[in-house]
PDB file of C-alpha atoms and ligand atoms in Angstrom:
ATOM      1  CA  MET A  18      -0.065  -0.266  -0.137  1.00 89.00           C
ATOM      2  CA  LYS A  19       0.863   3.125  -1.103  1.00 94.00           C
ATOM      3  CA  ASN A  20       2.372   5.872   2.241  1.00 96.00           C
ATOM      4  CA  ILE A  21       0.468   8.842   2.434  1.00 97.00           C
ATOM      5  CA  ILE A  22       0.374  12.364   3.240  1.00 97.00           C
ATOM      6  CA  PHE A  23      -2.697  14.585   3.990  1.00 96.00           C
ATOM      7  CA  ILE A  24      -2.852  18.008   2.980  1.00 96.00           C
ATOM      8  CA  ALA A  25      -5.528  20.003   4.102  1.00 93.00           C
ATOM      9  CA  PRO A  26      -6.602  22.783   5.417  1.00 91.00           C
ATOM     10  CA  PRO A  27      -8.531  22.030   9.277  1.00 87.00           C
ATOM     11  CA  ALA A  28     -11.212  20.821   9.894  1.00 88.00           C
ATOM     12  CA  ALA A  29     -11.055  19.161   6.847  1.00 91.00           C
ATOM     13  CA  GLY A  30     -12.039  15.308   7.855  1.00 88.00           C
ATOM     14  CA  LYS A  31      -8.228  14.396   7.457  1.00 90.00           C
ATOM     15  CA  GLY A  32      -8.965  12.795  11.119  1.00 86.00           C
ATOM     16  CA  THR A  33     -12.100  10.403  10.026  1.00 87.00           C
ATOM     17  CA  GLN A  34     -10.398   9.563   6.647  1.00 93.00           C
ATOM     18  CA  SER A  35      -6.568   8.576   7.892  1.00 92.00           C
ATOM     19  CA  GLU A  36      -8.889   6.469  11.095  1.00 89.00           C
ATOM     20  CA  TRP A  37     -10.935   4.522   8.536  1.00 92.00           C
ATOM     21  CA  LEU A  38      -7.642   4.110   5.905  1.00 95.00           C
ATOM     22  CA  LYS A  39      -6.226   2.622   9.156  1.00 93.00           C
ATOM     23  CA  ASP A  40      -8.943  -0.159  10.275  1.00 92.00           C
ATOM     24  CA  LYS A  41      -9.652  -0.944   5.983  1.00 94.00           C
ATOM     25  CA  PHE A  42      -5.481  -1.524   5.142  1.00 95.00           C
ATOM     26  CA  ASN A  43      -3.611  -1.306   8.269  1.00 94.00           C
ATOM     27  CA  TYR A  44      -1.943   2.110   8.370  1.00 95.00           C
ATOM     28  CA  GLU A  45      -0.015   3.042  10.702  1.00 94.00           C
ATOM     29  CA  HIS A  46      -1.494   7.169  11.342  1.00 93.00           C
ATOM     30  CA  ILE A  47       0.533   9.578  12.425  1.00 95.00           C
ATOM     31  CA  SER A  48      -1.266  12.772  13.201  1.00 93.00           C
ATOM     32  CA  THR A  49       0.884  15.614  14.441  1.00 95.00           C
ATOM     33  CA  GLY A  50      -1.609  16.883  16.126  1.00 93.00           C
ATOM     34  CA  ASP A  51      -2.748  14.550  18.223  1.00 91.00           C
ATOM     35  CA  LEU A  52       1.046  14.060  18.955  1.00 95.00           C
ATOM     36  CA  LEU A  53       1.525  17.663  20.485  1.00 96.00           C
ATOM     37  CA  ARG A  54      -2.303  17.269  22.413  1.00 93.00           C
ATOM     38  CA  GLN A  55      -0.697  13.999  24.270  1.00 93.00           C
ATOM     39  CA  ALA A  56       2.391  15.996  25.047  1.00 96.00           C
ATOM     40  CA  ILE A  57       0.626  18.381  26.482  1.00 95.00           C
ATOM     41  CA  ALA A  58      -2.184  16.375  28.232  1.00 93.00           C
ATOM     42  CA  GLU A  59       0.804  14.039  29.508  1.00 96.00           C
ATOM     43  CA  GLY A  60       2.366  18.110  30.616  1.00 97.00           C
ATOM     44  CA  SER A  61       5.728  17.560  29.203  1.00 97.00           C
ATOM     45  CA  GLU A  62       8.362  19.477  27.829  1.00 96.00           C
ATOM     46  CA  LEU A  63       7.665  19.810  24.397  1.00 96.00           C
ATOM     47  CA  GLY A  64       3.772  19.744  26.185  1.00 97.00           C
ATOM     48  CA  LYS A  65       4.915  23.673  27.871  1.00 97.00           C
ATOM     49  CA  GLN A  66       6.710  24.400  24.406  1.00 96.00           C
ATOM     50  CA  VAL A  67       3.735  24.075  22.094  1.00 97.00           C
ATOM     51  CA  GLU A  68       0.563  24.931  24.626  1.00 95.00           C
ATOM     52  CA  ASP A  69       0.042  28.747  23.891  1.00 94.00           C
ATOM     53  CA  VAL A  70       0.726  28.009  20.192  1.00 94.00           C
ATOM     54  CA  ILE A  71      -1.870  25.672  19.754  1.00 92.00           C
ATOM     55  CA  ALA A  72      -4.354  27.568  21.841  1.00 89.00           C
ATOM     56  CA  GLY A  73      -4.188  30.617  19.830  1.00 86.00           C
ATOM     57  CA  GLY A  74      -4.001  28.526  17.203  1.00 86.00           C
ATOM     58  CA  ASN A  75      -0.528  29.227  15.393  1.00 91.00           C
ATOM     59  CA  LEU A  76       1.438  26.806  13.848  1.00 94.00           C
ATOM     60  CA  VAL A  77       4.624  24.558  16.256  1.00 97.00           C
ATOM     61  CA  SER A  78       7.474  26.041  15.152  1.00 97.00           C
ATOM     62  CA  ASP A  79       9.552  23.923  12.243  1.00 97.00           C
ATOM     63  CA  ASP A  80      12.482  22.607  14.221  1.00 97.00           C
ATOM     64  CA  ILE A  81      10.581  21.348  16.991  1.00 98.00           C
ATOM     65  CA  MET A  82       7.934  20.055  14.397  1.00 98.00           C
ATOM     66  CA  ILE A  83      10.782  17.841  11.843  1.00 97.00           C
ATOM     67  CA  ALA A  84      12.771  17.091  15.228  1.00 96.00           C
ATOM     68  CA  LEU A  85       9.149  15.251  16.052  1.00 96.00           C
ATOM     69  CA  LEU A  86       8.721  13.814  13.122  1.00 96.00           C
ATOM     70  CA  LYS A  87      12.344  12.208  12.455  1.00 95.00           C
ATOM     71  CA  ASP A  88      11.933  10.776  16.012  1.00 94.00           C
ATOM     72  CA  THR A  89       8.576   9.299  15.226  1.00 94.00           C
ATOM     73  CA  LEU A  90       9.093   7.710  11.595  1.00 92.00           C
ATOM     74  CA  THR A  91      12.014   6.561  12.222  1.00 89.00           C
ATOM     75  CA  LYS A  92      10.608   4.373  15.161  1.00 91.00           C
ATOM     76  CA  LEU A  93       8.266   2.897  12.673  1.00 89.00           C
ATOM     77  CA  PRO A  94       7.347  -0.498  12.736  1.00 87.00           C
ATOM     78  CA  THR A  95       8.939  -1.039   8.583  1.00 81.00           C
ATOM     79  CA  ASP A  96       6.430  -3.187   7.385  1.00 85.00           C
ATOM     80  CA  LYS A  97       3.258  -1.085   7.587  1.00 90.00           C
ATOM     81  CA  PRO A  98       2.669   1.825   5.057  1.00 94.00           C
ATOM     82  CA  PHE A  99       2.122   5.000   7.020  1.00 96.00           C
ATOM     83  CA  ILE A 100      -0.506   7.641   6.762  1.00 96.00           C
ATOM     84  CA  LEU A 101       0.958  11.181   8.000  1.00 96.00           C
ATOM     85  CA  ASP A 102      -2.107  13.562   9.355  1.00 94.00           C
ATOM     86  CA  GLY A 103      -0.877  17.731   9.626  1.00 94.00           C
ATOM     87  CA  PHE A 104       2.585  17.152   8.680  1.00 96.00           C
ATOM     88  CA  PRO A 105       4.503  18.547   6.532  1.00 97.00           C
ATOM     89  CA  ARG A 106       3.129  22.359   6.943  1.00 95.00           C
ATOM     90  CA  THR A 107       4.988  24.841   5.696  1.00 97.00           C
ATOM     91  CA  ILE A 108       7.697  24.216   2.818  1.00 97.00           C
ATOM     92  CA  LYS A 109      10.668  23.931   4.835  1.00 97.00           C
ATOM     93  CA  GLN A 110       8.706  20.898   6.625  1.00 98.00           C
ATOM     94  CA  ALA A 111       8.123  19.137   3.096  1.00 98.00           C
ATOM     95  CA  GLU A 112      11.753  19.878   2.406  1.00 97.00           C
ATOM     96  CA  ALA A 113      13.309  17.553   5.596  1.00 97.00           C
ATOM     97  CA  LEU A 114      10.462  15.104   4.934  1.00 97.00           C
ATOM     98  CA  ASN A 115      11.754  14.538   1.834  1.00 96.00           C
ATOM     99  CA  GLU A 116      15.381  14.010   3.243  1.00 96.00           C
ATOM    100  CA  LEU A 117      14.022  11.915   5.949  1.00 95.00           C
ATOM    101  CA  LEU A 118      12.293   9.558   3.181  1.00 95.00           C
ATOM    102  CA  ASN A 119      14.849   9.423   1.420  1.00 94.00           C
ATOM    103  CA  GLU A 120      17.411   8.557   3.736  1.00 92.00           C
ATOM    104  CA  ILE A 121      15.157   5.759   5.736  1.00 89.00           C
ATOM    105  CA  ASN A 122      14.369   4.969   1.499  1.00 89.00           C
ATOM    106  CA  VAL A 123      10.487   5.273   1.752  1.00 89.00           C
ATOM    107  CA  THR A 124       9.775   6.153  -2.827  1.00 85.00           C
ATOM    108  CA  ASP A 125       5.851   4.716  -2.632  1.00 92.00           C
ATOM    109  CA  LEU A 126       3.610   7.860  -1.454  1.00 95.00           C
ATOM    110  CA  VAL A 127       1.477  10.292  -2.323  1.00 96.00           C
ATOM    111  CA  ALA A 128       0.289  12.965  -0.978  1.00 97.00           C
ATOM    112  CA  ILE A 129      -3.707  13.245  -1.124  1.00 97.00           C
ATOM    113  CA  TYR A 130      -5.116  17.414  -1.186  1.00 96.00           C
ATOM    114  CA  LEU A 131      -8.633  17.272   0.604  1.00 95.00           C
ATOM    115  CA  ASN A 132     -10.105  20.714  -0.757  1.00 92.00           C
ATOM    116  CA  ILE A 133     -12.690  22.353   1.517  1.00 91.00           C
ATOM    117  CA  ASP A 134     -13.754  25.854   0.983  1.00 89.00           C
ATOM    118  CA  GLU A 135     -13.338  27.993   4.760  1.00 91.00           C
ATOM    119  CA  GLU A 136     -16.987  28.302   5.741  1.00 92.00           C
ATOM    120  CA  GLU A 137     -17.784  24.414   5.217  1.00 90.00           C
ATOM    121  CA  ALA A 138     -14.665  23.929   7.046  1.00 91.00           C
ATOM    122  CA  MET A 139     -15.840  26.173   9.997  1.00 93.00           C
ATOM    123  CA  ARG A 140     -18.608  24.601  10.861  1.00 91.00           C
ATOM    124  CA  ARG A 141     -16.836  21.488  10.872  1.00 90.00           C
ATOM    125  CA  ALA A 142     -14.769  22.940  13.142  1.00 91.00           C
ATOM    126  CA  LEU A 143     -17.480  24.293  15.280  1.00 94.00           C
ATOM    127  CA  GLY A 144     -19.764  20.857  15.622  1.00 94.00           C
ATOM    128  CA  ARG A 145     -16.363  18.957  16.228  1.00 92.00           C
ATOM    129  CA  VAL A 146     -16.668  16.794  19.495  1.00 95.00           C
ATOM    130  CA  SER A 147     -14.678  13.694  20.677  1.00 93.00           C
ATOM    131  CA  CYS A 148     -14.262  11.062  23.326  1.00 95.00           C
ATOM    132  CA  PRO A 149     -11.006  11.645  25.120  1.00 92.00           C
ATOM    133  CA  ASN A 150     -10.926   8.092  26.309  1.00 94.00           C
ATOM    134  CA  CYS A 151     -11.622   5.980  23.485  1.00 92.00           C
ATOM    135  CA  LYS A 152     -10.583   9.153  20.627  1.00 86.00           C
ATOM    136  CA  LYS A 153     -13.791   8.541  18.398  1.00 89.00           C
ATOM    137  CA  GLY A 154     -15.492  11.444  16.362  1.00 89.00           C
ATOM    138  CA  TYR A 155     -18.199  12.828  16.418  1.00 92.00           C
ATOM    139  CA  ASN A 156     -20.244  16.202  14.519  1.00 91.00           C
ATOM    140  CA  ILE A 157     -23.709  18.138  16.472  1.00 94.00           C
ATOM    141  CA  TYR A 158     -24.228  20.115  13.100  1.00 90.00           C
ATOM    142  CA  TYR A 159     -24.458  16.431  10.923  1.00 88.00           C
ATOM    143  CA  GLU A 160     -27.200  14.150  11.207  1.00 88.00           C
ATOM    144  CA  ALA A 161     -24.815  10.834  10.476  1.00 85.00           C
ATOM    145  CA  MET A 162     -22.099  11.831  13.190  1.00 89.00           C
ATOM    146  CA  LYS A 163     -24.197  12.657  15.770  1.00 94.00           C
ATOM    147  CA  PRO A 164     -23.903  11.191  19.399  1.00 97.00           C
ATOM    148  CA  LYS A 165     -26.751   9.076  19.960  1.00 97.00           C
ATOM    149  CA  VAL A 166     -27.277  10.848  23.385  1.00 97.00           C
ATOM    150  CA  GLU A 167     -26.210  14.541  23.418  1.00 96.00           C
ATOM    151  CA  ASP A 168     -22.430  15.442  24.963  1.00 96.00           C
ATOM    152  CA  ILE A 169     -21.944  11.259  25.570  1.00 97.00           C
ATOM    153  CA  CYS A 170     -19.606   8.957  23.675  1.00 97.00           C
ATOM    154  CA  ASP A 171     -21.836   6.372  21.938  1.00 97.00           C
ATOM    155  CA  GLU A 172     -19.109   3.421  22.346  1.00 96.00           C
ATOM    156  CA  CYS A 173     -17.918   4.073  25.396  1.00 97.00           C
ATOM    157  CA  GLY A 174     -20.607   6.136  27.719  1.00 97.00           C
ATOM    158  CA  SER A 175     -17.577   9.073  28.379  1.00 97.00           C
ATOM    159  CA  LYS A 176     -18.373  12.390  28.199  1.00 97.00           C
ATOM    160  CA  LEU A 177     -17.524  14.047  24.766  1.00 97.00           C
ATOM    161  CA  ASP A 178     -14.949  17.003  24.653  1.00 94.00           C
ATOM    162  CA  ARG A 179     -14.026  20.031  22.557  1.00 92.00           C
ATOM    163  CA  ARG A 180     -10.504  21.000  21.030  1.00 87.00           C
ATOM    164  CA  SER A 181      -9.742  24.317  23.423  1.00 84.00           C
ATOM    165  CA  ASP A 182      -8.284  25.758  19.778  1.00 86.00           C
ATOM    166  CA  ASP A 183     -12.202  24.896  17.961  1.00 87.00           C
ATOM    167  CA  ASN A 184     -13.385  28.105  18.228  1.00 90.00           C
ATOM    168  CA  GLU A 185     -14.480  30.514  16.112  1.00 91.00           C
ATOM    169  CA  GLU A 186     -11.188  33.396  16.356  1.00 90.00           C
ATOM    170  CA  SER A 187      -8.849  30.377  16.912  1.00 89.00           C
ATOM    171  CA  PHE A 188     -10.009  28.696  13.744  1.00 91.00           C
ATOM    172  CA  LYS A 189     -10.482  31.427  11.529  1.00 92.00           C
ATOM    173  CA  HIS A 190      -6.621  32.114  11.823  1.00 90.00           C
ATOM    174  CA  ARG A 191      -5.762  28.490  11.565  1.00 90.00           C
ATOM    175  CA  PHE A 192      -7.400  28.762   8.074  1.00 92.00           C
ATOM    176  CA  GLU A 193      -5.687  31.532   6.984  1.00 92.00           C
ATOM    177  CA  THR A 194      -2.864  29.838   8.668  1.00 91.00           C
ATOM    178  CA  TYR A 195      -2.771  26.808   6.171  1.00 92.00           C
ATOM    179  CA  ILE A 196      -4.149  29.243   3.136  1.00 91.00           C
ATOM    180  CA  GLU A 197      -0.570  30.643   3.801  1.00 92.00           C
ATOM    181  CA  ASN A 198       1.549  28.411   3.798  1.00 93.00           C
ATOM    182  CA  SER A 199       0.253  25.104   2.258  1.00 92.00           C
ATOM    183  CA  THR A 200       0.713  27.056  -1.263  1.00 93.00           C
ATOM    184  CA  PRO A 201       4.329  26.056  -1.927  1.00 96.00           C
ATOM    185  CA  VAL A 202       4.314  22.760  -0.224  1.00 97.00           C
ATOM    186  CA  ILE A 203       1.108  21.847  -2.807  1.00 96.00           C
ATOM    187  CA  ASN A 204       3.106  22.939  -5.677  1.00 97.00           C
ATOM    188  CA  PHE A 205       5.909  21.453  -3.989  1.00 97.00           C
ATOM    189  CA  TYR A 206       4.087  17.945  -4.590  1.00 97.00           C
ATOM    190  CA  GLN A 207       2.884  19.078  -7.962  1.00 97.00           C
ATOM    191  CA  GLU A 208       6.168  19.181  -8.824  1.00 97.00           C
ATOM    192  CA  LYS A 209       6.948  15.742  -7.510  1.00 96.00           C
ATOM    193  CA  ASN A 210       3.921  14.175  -9.531  1.00 96.00           C
ATOM    194  CA  LEU A 211       2.877  13.153  -5.883  1.00 96.00           C
ATOM    195  CA  LEU A 212       0.149  15.256  -5.872  1.00 97.00           C
ATOM    196  CA  LYS A 213      -4.139  13.830  -6.260  1.00 96.00           C
ATOM    197  CA  GLU A 214      -6.657  16.194  -5.216  1.00 95.00           C
ATOM    198  CA  VAL A 215     -10.356  15.168  -3.577  1.00 95.00           C
ATOM    199  CA  LYS A 216     -13.274  17.554  -3.132  1.00 89.00           C
ATOM    200  CA  VAL A 217     -14.130  16.824   0.504  1.00 88.00           C
ATOM    201  CA  ASP A 218     -17.917  18.820  -0.371  1.00 83.00           C
ATOM    202  CA  ARG A 219     -19.592  15.456   0.092  1.00 85.00           C
ATOM    203  CA  GLU A 220     -20.066  12.548   2.502  1.00 84.00           C
ATOM    204  CA  SER A 221     -17.230  11.206   4.161  1.00 86.00           C
ATOM    205  CA  ILE A 222     -17.748   7.814   3.292  1.00 90.00           C
ATOM    206  CA  GLU A 223     -17.513   9.239  -0.868  1.00 92.00           C
ATOM    207  CA  ILE A 224     -14.482  10.999   0.026  1.00 93.00           C
ATOM    208  CA  PHE A 225     -12.925   7.514   1.203  1.00 95.00           C
ATOM    209  CA  GLU A 226     -14.222   5.581  -1.552  1.00 95.00           C
ATOM    210  CA  ASP A 227     -12.322   7.953  -4.005  1.00 95.00           C
ATOM    211  CA  ILE A 228      -9.305   7.803  -1.546  1.00 96.00           C
ATOM    212  CA  VAL A 229      -8.996   4.261  -1.896  1.00 95.00           C
ATOM    213  CA  LYS A 230      -9.659   4.202  -5.800  1.00 94.00           C
ATOM    214  CA  LEU A 231      -6.688   6.371  -6.287  1.00 92.00           C
ATOM    215  CA  LEU A 232      -4.255   4.658  -3.963  1.00 92.00           C
ATOM    216  CA  SER A 233      -4.491   1.548  -6.394  1.00 86.00           C
ATOM    217  CA  GLU A 234      -3.586   3.523  -9.642  1.00 81.00           C
ATOM    218  CA  GLU A 235      -0.291   4.269 -10.598  1.00 70.00           C
TER     219      GLU A 235
HETATM  220  P1  AMP B 329      -3.990  19.622  13.704  1.00 93.67           P
HETATM  221  O1  AMP B 329      -4.930  18.669  14.761  1.00 93.67           O
HETATM  222  O2  AMP B 329      -3.910  18.497  13.010  1.00 93.67           O
HETATM  223  O3  AMP B 329      -5.376  20.295  13.613  1.00 93.67           O
HETATM  224  O4  AMP B 329      -2.905  20.607  14.756  1.00 93.67           O
HETATM  225  C1  AMP B 329      -3.495  20.953  15.623  1.00 93.67           C
HETATM  226  C2  AMP B 329      -2.596  21.869  16.065  1.00 93.67           C
HETATM  227  O5  AMP B 329      -0.851  21.787  16.516  1.00 93.67           O
HETATM  228  C3  AMP B 329      -1.911  23.016  15.377  1.00 93.67           C
HETATM  229  O6  AMP B 329      -3.241  24.233  15.240  1.00 93.67           O
HETATM  230  C4  AMP B 329      -1.109  23.287  15.396  1.00 93.67           C
HETATM  231  O7  AMP B 329      -0.755  24.822  16.086  1.00 93.67           O
HETATM  232  C5  AMP B 329       0.209  22.138  16.170  1.00 93.67           C
HETATM  233  N1  AMP B 329       1.126  21.480  14.577  1.00 93.67           N
HETATM  234  C6  AMP B 329       0.068  20.433  14.376  1.00 93.67           C
HETATM  235  N2  AMP B 329       1.440  19.815  13.444  1.00 93.67           N
HETATM  236  C7  AMP B 329       2.096  20.977  13.009  1.00 93.67           C
HETATM  237  C8  AMP B 329       2.934  21.232  11.882  1.00 93.67           C
HETATM  238  N3  AMP B 329       3.089  19.905  10.823  1.00 93.67           N
HETATM  239  N4  AMP B 329       3.831  21.969  12.529  1.00 93.67           N
HETATM  240  C9  AMP B 329       3.135  22.636  12.755  1.00 93.67           C
HETATM  241  N5  AMP B 329       2.064  22.677  13.872  1.00 93.67           N
HETATM  242  C10 AMP B 329       1.428  21.861  14.159  1.00 93.67           C
END
């Protein structure tokens, strides 16, 4: 199976797609946002360094992110394909990733660009809740994605949580930051002939089917 890099604005659904791909094809899912949130929850040195940056909707520095990714990628099992969800977000990260993948001989790669407009992404972000215990995600603005009982996880009964950066102000800032930084990243993968664009303004399951199809293309 091809290794996947997701390029997408906040709340485009890369987390949901990654989870489904992981279940179907046994991918290793690396979400840099999840790694950072975990560091914050643990109160580690890294967590303390990034907590305010994330809450304000800003990007964590390239140096921190590249070191974190290097550490994570080099510890991965070599017999499983991986999904990178949330990295690279800047051209400097894309170049560092390229170098690292060459070093560890990873060649089978596709960059999937989930294209969504700001209004739709904002609606998704503001409706997003998830289970702090089993990590299942929900969206209160979409009938098919609502929990059965308000605020309670269908799977394990825990009380659902909202991400601290999923508020309107932080979201707008994150979206602007994404637009500013993502164009050179998209061009980088386009020039390498690795970019595939998937439109996201439809049901998650249709998006998933398209992704599965493009994974089998040469
Ligand atoms: P996400 O869960 O992917 O939306 O990431 C949440 C937050 O973590 C982002 O808004 C950034 O503050 C930070 N973050 C995650 N990945 C990166 C990255 N590759 N570069 C810089 N900051 C990142």
